[in-house]
PDB file of C-alpha atoms in Angstrom:
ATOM      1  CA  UNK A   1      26.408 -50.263 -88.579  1.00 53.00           C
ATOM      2  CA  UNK A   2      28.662 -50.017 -86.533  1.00 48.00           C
ATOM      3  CA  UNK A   3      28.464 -46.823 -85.780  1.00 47.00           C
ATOM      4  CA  UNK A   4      24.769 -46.541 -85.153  1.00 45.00           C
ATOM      5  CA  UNK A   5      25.438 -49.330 -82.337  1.00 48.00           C
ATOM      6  CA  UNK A   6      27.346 -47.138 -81.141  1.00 51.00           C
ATOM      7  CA  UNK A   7      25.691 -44.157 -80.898  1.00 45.00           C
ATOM      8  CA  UNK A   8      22.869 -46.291 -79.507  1.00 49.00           C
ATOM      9  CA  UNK A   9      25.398 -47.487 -76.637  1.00 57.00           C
ATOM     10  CA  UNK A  10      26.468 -43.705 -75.608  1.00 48.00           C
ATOM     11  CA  UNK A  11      22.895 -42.764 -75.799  1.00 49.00           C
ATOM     12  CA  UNK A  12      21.353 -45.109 -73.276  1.00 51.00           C
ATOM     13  CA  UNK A  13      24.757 -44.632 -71.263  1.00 51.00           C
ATOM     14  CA  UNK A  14      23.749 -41.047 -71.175  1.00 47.00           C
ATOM     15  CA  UNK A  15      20.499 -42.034 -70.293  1.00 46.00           C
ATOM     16  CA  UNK A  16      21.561 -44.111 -67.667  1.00 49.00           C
ATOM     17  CA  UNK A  17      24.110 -40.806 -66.421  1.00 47.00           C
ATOM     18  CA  UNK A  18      21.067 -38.474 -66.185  1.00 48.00           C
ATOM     19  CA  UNK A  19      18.134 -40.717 -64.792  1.00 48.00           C
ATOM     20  CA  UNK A  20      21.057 -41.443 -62.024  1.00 54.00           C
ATOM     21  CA  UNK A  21      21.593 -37.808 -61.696  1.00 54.00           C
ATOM     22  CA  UNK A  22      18.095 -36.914 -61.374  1.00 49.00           C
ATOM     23  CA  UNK A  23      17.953 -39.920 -58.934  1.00 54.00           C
ATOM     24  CA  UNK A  24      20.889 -38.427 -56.697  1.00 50.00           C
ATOM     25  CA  UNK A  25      19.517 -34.615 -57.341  1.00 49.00           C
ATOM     26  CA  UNK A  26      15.874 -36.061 -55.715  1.00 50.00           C
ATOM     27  CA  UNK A  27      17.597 -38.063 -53.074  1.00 52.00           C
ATOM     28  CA  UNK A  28      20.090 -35.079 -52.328  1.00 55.00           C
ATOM     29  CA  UNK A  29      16.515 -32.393 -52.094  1.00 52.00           C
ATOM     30  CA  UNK A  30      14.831 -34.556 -50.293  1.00 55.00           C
ATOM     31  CA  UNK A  31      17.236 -34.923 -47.576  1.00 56.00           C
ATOM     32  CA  UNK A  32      17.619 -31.091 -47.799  1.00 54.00           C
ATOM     33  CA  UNK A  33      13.515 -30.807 -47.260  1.00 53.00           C
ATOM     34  CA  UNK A  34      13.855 -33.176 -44.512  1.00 62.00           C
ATOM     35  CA  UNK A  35      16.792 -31.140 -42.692  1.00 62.00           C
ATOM     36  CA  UNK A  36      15.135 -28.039 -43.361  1.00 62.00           C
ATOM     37  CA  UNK A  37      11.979 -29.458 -41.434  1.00 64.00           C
ATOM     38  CA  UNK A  38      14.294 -30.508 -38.212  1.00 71.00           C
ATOM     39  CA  UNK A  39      15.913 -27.343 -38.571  1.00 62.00           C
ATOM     40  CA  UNK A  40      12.159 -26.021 -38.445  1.00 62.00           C
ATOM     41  CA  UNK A  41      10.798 -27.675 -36.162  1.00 69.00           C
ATOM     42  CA  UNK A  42      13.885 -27.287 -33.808  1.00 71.00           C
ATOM     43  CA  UNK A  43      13.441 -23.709 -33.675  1.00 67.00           C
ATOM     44  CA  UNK A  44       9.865 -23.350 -32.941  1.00 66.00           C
ATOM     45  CA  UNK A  45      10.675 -25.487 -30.093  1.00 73.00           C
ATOM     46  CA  UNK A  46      13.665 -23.065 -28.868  1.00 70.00           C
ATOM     47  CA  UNK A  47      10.728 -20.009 -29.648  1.00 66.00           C
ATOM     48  CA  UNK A  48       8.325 -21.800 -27.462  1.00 71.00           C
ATOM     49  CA  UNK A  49      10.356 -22.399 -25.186  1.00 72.00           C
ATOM     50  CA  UNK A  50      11.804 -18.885 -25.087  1.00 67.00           C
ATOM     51  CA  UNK A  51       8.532 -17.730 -24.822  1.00 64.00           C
ATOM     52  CA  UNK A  52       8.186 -19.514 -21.738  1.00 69.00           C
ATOM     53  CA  UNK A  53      10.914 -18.008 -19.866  1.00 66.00           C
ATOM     54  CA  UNK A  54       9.737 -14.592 -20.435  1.00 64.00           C
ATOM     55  CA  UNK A  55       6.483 -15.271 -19.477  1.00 65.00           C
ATOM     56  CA  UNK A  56       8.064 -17.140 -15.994  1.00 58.00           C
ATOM     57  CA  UNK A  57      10.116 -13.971 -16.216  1.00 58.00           C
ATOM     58  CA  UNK A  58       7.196 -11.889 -16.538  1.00 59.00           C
ATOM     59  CA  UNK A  59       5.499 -12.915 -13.430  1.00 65.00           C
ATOM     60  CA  UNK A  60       8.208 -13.226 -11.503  1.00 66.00           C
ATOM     61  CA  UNK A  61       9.100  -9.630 -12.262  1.00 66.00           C
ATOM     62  CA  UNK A  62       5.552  -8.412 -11.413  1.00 71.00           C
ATOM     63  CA  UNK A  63       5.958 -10.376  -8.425  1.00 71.00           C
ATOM     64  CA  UNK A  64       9.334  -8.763  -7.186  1.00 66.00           C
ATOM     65  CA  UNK A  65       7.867  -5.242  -7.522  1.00 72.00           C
ATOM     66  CA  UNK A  66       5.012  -5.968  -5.525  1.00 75.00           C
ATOM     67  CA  UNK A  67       6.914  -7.452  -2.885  1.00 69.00           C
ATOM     68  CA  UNK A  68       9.326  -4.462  -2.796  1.00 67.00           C
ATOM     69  CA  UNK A  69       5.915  -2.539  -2.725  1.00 76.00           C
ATOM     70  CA  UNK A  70       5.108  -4.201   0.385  1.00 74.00           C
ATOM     71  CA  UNK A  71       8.273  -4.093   1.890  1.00 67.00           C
ATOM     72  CA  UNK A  72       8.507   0.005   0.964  1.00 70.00           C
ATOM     73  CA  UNK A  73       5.343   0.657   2.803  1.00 74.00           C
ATOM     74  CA  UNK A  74       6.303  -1.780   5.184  1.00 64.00           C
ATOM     75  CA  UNK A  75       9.646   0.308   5.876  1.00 66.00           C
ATOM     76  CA  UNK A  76       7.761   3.315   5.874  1.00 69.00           C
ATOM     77  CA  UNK A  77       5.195   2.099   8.470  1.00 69.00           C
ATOM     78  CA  UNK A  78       8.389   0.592  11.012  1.00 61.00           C
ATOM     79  CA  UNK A  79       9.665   4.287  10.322  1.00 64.00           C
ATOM     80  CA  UNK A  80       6.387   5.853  11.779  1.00 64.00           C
ATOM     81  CA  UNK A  81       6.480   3.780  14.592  1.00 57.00           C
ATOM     82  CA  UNK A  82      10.374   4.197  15.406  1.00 55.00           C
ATOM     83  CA  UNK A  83       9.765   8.030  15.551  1.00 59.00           C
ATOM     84  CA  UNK A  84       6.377   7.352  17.913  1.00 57.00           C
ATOM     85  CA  UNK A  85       8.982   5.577  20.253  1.00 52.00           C
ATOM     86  CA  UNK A  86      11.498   8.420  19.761  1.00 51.00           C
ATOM     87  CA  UNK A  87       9.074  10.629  20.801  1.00 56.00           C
ATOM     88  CA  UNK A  88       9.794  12.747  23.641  1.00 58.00           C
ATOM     89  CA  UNK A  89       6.454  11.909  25.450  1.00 68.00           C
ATOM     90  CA  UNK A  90       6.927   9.911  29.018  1.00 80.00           C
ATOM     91  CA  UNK A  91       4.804   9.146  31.394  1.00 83.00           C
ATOM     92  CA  UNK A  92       4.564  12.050  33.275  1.00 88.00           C
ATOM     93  CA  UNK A  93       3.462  13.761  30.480  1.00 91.00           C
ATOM     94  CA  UNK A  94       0.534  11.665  29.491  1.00 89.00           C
ATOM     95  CA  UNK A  95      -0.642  12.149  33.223  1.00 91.00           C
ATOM     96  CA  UNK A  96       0.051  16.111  32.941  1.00 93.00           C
ATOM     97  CA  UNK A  97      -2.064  16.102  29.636  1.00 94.00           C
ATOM     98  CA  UNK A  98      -4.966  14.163  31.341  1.00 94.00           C
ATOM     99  CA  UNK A  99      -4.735  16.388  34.503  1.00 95.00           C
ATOM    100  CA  UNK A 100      -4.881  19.277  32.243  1.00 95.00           C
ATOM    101  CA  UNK A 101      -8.295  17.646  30.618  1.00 95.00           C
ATOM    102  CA  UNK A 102      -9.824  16.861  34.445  1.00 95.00           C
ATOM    103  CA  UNK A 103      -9.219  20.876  35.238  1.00 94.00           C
ATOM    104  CA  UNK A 104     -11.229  21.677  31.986  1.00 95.00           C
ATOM    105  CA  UNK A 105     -14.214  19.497  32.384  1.00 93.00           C
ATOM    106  CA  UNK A 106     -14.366  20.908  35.676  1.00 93.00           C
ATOM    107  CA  UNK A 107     -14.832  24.801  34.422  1.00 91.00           C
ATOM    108  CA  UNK A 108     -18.266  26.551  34.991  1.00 88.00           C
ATOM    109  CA  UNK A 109     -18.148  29.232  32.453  1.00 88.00           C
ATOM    110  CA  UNK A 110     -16.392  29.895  29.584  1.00 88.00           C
ATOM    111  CA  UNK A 111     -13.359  32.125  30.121  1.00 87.00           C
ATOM    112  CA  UNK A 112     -12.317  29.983  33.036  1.00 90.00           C
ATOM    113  CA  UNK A 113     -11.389  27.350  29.670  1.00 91.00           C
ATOM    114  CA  UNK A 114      -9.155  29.466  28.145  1.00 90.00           C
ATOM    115  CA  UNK A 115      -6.379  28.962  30.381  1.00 90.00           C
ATOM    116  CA  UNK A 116      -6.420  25.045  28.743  1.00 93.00           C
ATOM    117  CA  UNK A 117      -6.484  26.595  25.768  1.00 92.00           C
ATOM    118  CA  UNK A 118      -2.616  26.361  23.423  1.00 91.00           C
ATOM    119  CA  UNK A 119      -1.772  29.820  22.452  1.00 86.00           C
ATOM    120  CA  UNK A 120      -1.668  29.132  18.480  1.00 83.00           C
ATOM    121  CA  UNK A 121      -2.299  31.003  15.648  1.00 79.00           C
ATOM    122  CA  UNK A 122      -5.463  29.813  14.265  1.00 78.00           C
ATOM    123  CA  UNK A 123      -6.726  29.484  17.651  1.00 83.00           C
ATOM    124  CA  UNK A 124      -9.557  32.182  18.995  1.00 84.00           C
ATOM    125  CA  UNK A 125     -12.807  32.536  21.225  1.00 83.00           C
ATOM    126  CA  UNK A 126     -15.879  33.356  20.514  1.00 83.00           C
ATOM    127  CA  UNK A 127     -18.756  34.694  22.800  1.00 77.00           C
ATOM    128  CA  UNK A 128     -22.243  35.877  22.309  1.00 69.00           C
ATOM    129  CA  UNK A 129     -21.734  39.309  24.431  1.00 60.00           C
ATOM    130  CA  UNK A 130     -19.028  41.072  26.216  1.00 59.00           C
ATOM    131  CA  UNK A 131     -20.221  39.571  29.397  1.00 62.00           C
ATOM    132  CA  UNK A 132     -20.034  35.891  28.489  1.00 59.00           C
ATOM    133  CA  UNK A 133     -22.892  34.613  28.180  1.00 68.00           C
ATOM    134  CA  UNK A 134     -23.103  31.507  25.728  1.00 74.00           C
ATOM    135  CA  UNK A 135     -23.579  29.489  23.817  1.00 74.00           C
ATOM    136  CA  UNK A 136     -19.741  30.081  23.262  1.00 86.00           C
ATOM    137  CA  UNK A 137     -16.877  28.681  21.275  1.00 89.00           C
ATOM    138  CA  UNK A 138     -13.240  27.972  20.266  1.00 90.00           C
ATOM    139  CA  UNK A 139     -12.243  28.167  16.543  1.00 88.00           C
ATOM    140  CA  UNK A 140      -9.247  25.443  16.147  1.00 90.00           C
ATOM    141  CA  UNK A 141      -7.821  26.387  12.540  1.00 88.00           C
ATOM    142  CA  UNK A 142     -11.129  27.937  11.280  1.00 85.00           C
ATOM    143  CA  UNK A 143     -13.554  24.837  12.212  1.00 89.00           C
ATOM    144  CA  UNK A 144     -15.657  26.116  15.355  1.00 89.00           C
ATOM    145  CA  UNK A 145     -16.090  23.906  18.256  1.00 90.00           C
ATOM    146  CA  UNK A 146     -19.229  24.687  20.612  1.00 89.00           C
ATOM    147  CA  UNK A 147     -18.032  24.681  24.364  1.00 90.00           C
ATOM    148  CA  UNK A 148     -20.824  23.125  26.271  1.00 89.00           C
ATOM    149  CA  UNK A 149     -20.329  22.635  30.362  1.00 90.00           C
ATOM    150  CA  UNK A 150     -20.496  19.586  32.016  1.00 92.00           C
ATOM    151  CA  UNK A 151     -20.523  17.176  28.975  1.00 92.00           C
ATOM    152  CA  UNK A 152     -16.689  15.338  29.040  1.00 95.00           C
ATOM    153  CA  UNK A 153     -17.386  12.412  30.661  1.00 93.00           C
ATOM    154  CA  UNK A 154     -14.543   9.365  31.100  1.00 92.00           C
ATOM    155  CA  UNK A 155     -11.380   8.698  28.695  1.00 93.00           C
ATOM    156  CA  UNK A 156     -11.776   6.228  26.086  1.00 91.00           C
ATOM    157  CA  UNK A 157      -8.517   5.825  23.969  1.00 92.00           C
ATOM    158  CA  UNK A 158      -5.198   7.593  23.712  1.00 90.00           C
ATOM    159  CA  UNK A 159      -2.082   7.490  20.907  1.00 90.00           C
ATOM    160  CA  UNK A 160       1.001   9.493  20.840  1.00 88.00           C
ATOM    161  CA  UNK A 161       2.027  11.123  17.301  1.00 87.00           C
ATOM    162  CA  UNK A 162       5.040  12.320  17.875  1.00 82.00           C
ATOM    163  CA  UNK A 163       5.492  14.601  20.534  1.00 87.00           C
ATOM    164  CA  UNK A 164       1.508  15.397  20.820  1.00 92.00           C
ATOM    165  CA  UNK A 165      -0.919  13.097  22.466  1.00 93.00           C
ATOM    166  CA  UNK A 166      -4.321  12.398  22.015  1.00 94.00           C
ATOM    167  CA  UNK A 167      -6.932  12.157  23.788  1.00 95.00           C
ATOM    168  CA  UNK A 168     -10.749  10.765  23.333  1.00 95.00           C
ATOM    169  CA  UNK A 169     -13.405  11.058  26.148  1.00 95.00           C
ATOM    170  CA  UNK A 170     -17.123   9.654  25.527  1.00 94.00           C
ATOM    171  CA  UNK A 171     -19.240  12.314  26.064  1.00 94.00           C
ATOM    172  CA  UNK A 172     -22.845  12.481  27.342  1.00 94.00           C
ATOM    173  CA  UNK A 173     -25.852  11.123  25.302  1.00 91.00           C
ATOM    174  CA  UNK A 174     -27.267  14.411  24.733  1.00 89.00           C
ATOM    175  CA  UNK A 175     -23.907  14.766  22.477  1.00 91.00           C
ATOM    176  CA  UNK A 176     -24.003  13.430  19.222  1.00 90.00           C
ATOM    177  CA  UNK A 177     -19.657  13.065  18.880  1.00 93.00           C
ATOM    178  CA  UNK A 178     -16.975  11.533  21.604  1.00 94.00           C
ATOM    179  CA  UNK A 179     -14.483  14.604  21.779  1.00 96.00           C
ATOM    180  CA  UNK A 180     -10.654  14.094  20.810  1.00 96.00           C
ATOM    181  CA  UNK A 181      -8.106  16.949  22.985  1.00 97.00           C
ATOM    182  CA  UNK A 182      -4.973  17.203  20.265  1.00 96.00           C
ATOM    183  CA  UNK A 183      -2.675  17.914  23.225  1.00 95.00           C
ATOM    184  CA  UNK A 184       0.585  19.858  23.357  1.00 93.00           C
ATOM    185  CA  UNK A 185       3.275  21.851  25.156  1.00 93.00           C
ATOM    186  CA  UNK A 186       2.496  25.566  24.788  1.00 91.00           C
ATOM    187  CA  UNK A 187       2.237  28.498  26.349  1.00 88.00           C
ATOM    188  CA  UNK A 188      -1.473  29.752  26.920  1.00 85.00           C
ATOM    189  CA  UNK A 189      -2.748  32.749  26.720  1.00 81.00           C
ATOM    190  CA  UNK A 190      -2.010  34.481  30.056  1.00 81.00           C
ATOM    191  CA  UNK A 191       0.426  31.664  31.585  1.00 84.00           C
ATOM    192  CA  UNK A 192       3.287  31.997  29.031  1.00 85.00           C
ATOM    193  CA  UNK A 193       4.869  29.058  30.363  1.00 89.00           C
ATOM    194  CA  UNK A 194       4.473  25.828  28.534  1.00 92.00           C
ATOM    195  CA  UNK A 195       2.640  22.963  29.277  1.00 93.00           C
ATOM    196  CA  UNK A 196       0.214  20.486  28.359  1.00 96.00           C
ATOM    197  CA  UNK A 197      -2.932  22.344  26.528  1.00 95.00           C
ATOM    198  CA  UNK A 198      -5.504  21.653  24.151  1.00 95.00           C
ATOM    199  CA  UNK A 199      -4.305  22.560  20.658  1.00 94.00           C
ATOM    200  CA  UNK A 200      -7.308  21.275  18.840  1.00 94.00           C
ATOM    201  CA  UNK A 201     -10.444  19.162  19.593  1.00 94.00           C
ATOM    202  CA  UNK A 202     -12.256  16.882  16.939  1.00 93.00           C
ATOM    203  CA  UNK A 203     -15.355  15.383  16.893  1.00 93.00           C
ATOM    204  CA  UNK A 204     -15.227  11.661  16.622  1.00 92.00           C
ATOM    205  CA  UNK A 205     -18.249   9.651  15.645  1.00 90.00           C
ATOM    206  CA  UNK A 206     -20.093   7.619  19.063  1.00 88.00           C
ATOM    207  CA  UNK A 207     -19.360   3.723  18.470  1.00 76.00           C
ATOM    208  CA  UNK A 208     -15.731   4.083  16.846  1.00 60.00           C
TER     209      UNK A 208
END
């Protein structure tokens, strides 16, 4: 009898261990669950919030190498103008090229233009007939340019590129372009010494 008490005792005892174990094991998983969740939820928020840095990263990065874009072409521009001003081109010069202009507009016939004229290669004349008679014209670099009298009328805008300078003059009505002289120092083609003469002139829309 005894012993059957007994064995009843150390069997609810052993009950008692392992519903307190189980207990304790439940408690102990659940706590695990619930750190694993923090741990979770703590690093999507370090993820997210990684992912915003590189984005703010991102952009700012884009925005650095456009503003060393600018800043490039901004260098390169100040450059342009630094050799403009380095230029050998004075005064003097600008009037010499205009003079040299003033002489040509003021030429009756053809050959009397050719002492304007830069000795280049690239540069010829052109006439209809050994006696001169036009119409007549230059060829500056293979484009030809028709020389018509009397049709340079006042100067309308000048630059300086370096050591050339350039000249636009409106023209007459009857003329559908403004005319640009590409000036520079250069001997001519019987007056070997050098001096302001037309390398080159372009044909520049009326109204720009």
């Amino acid at each position: 009898m005894n012993l059957k008490k007994n064995f009843k005792t150390y069997t609810l005892a052993l009950l008692v261990v392992l519903a307190t174990i189980a207990i304790l094991d439940n408690l102990r998983i659940s706590d695990l669950v619930e750190e694993m969740q923090e741990d979770k939820d703590k690093l999507a928020d370090k993820v997210a919030s990684l992912e915003k840095k590189l984005g703010i990263s991102s952009n700012t990065s884009d925005e650095l190498e456009k503003e060393n874009k600018r800043l490039v072409e901004s260098l390169f521009q100040l450059e342009e103008e630094v050799d403009a001003l380095k230029s050998t081109v004075e005064y003097q010069d600008f009037i010499d090229a205009t003079s040299t202009i003033e002489s040509y507009m003021a030429m009756e016939t053809f050959k009397e233009t050719w002492g304007f004229i830069a000795l280049k290669n690239g540069t010829s004349f052109s006439m209809r007939d050994s006696v001169g008679n036009c119409p007549c014209s230059f060829a500056f670099y293979g484009k030809s340019f028709e020389w018509v009298p009397n049709t340079v009328l006042t100067l309308k805008e000048f630059r300086i590129e370096k050591e050339k300078i350039l000249l636009t003059y409106n023209t007459v009505a009857d003329i559908k372009h403004n005319y640009q002289f590409v000036m520079t120092k250069a001997a001519g083609r019987n007056d070997k010494v050098e001096r302001w003469r037309i390398e080159e002139i372009k044909l520049k829309v009326k109204g720009n």
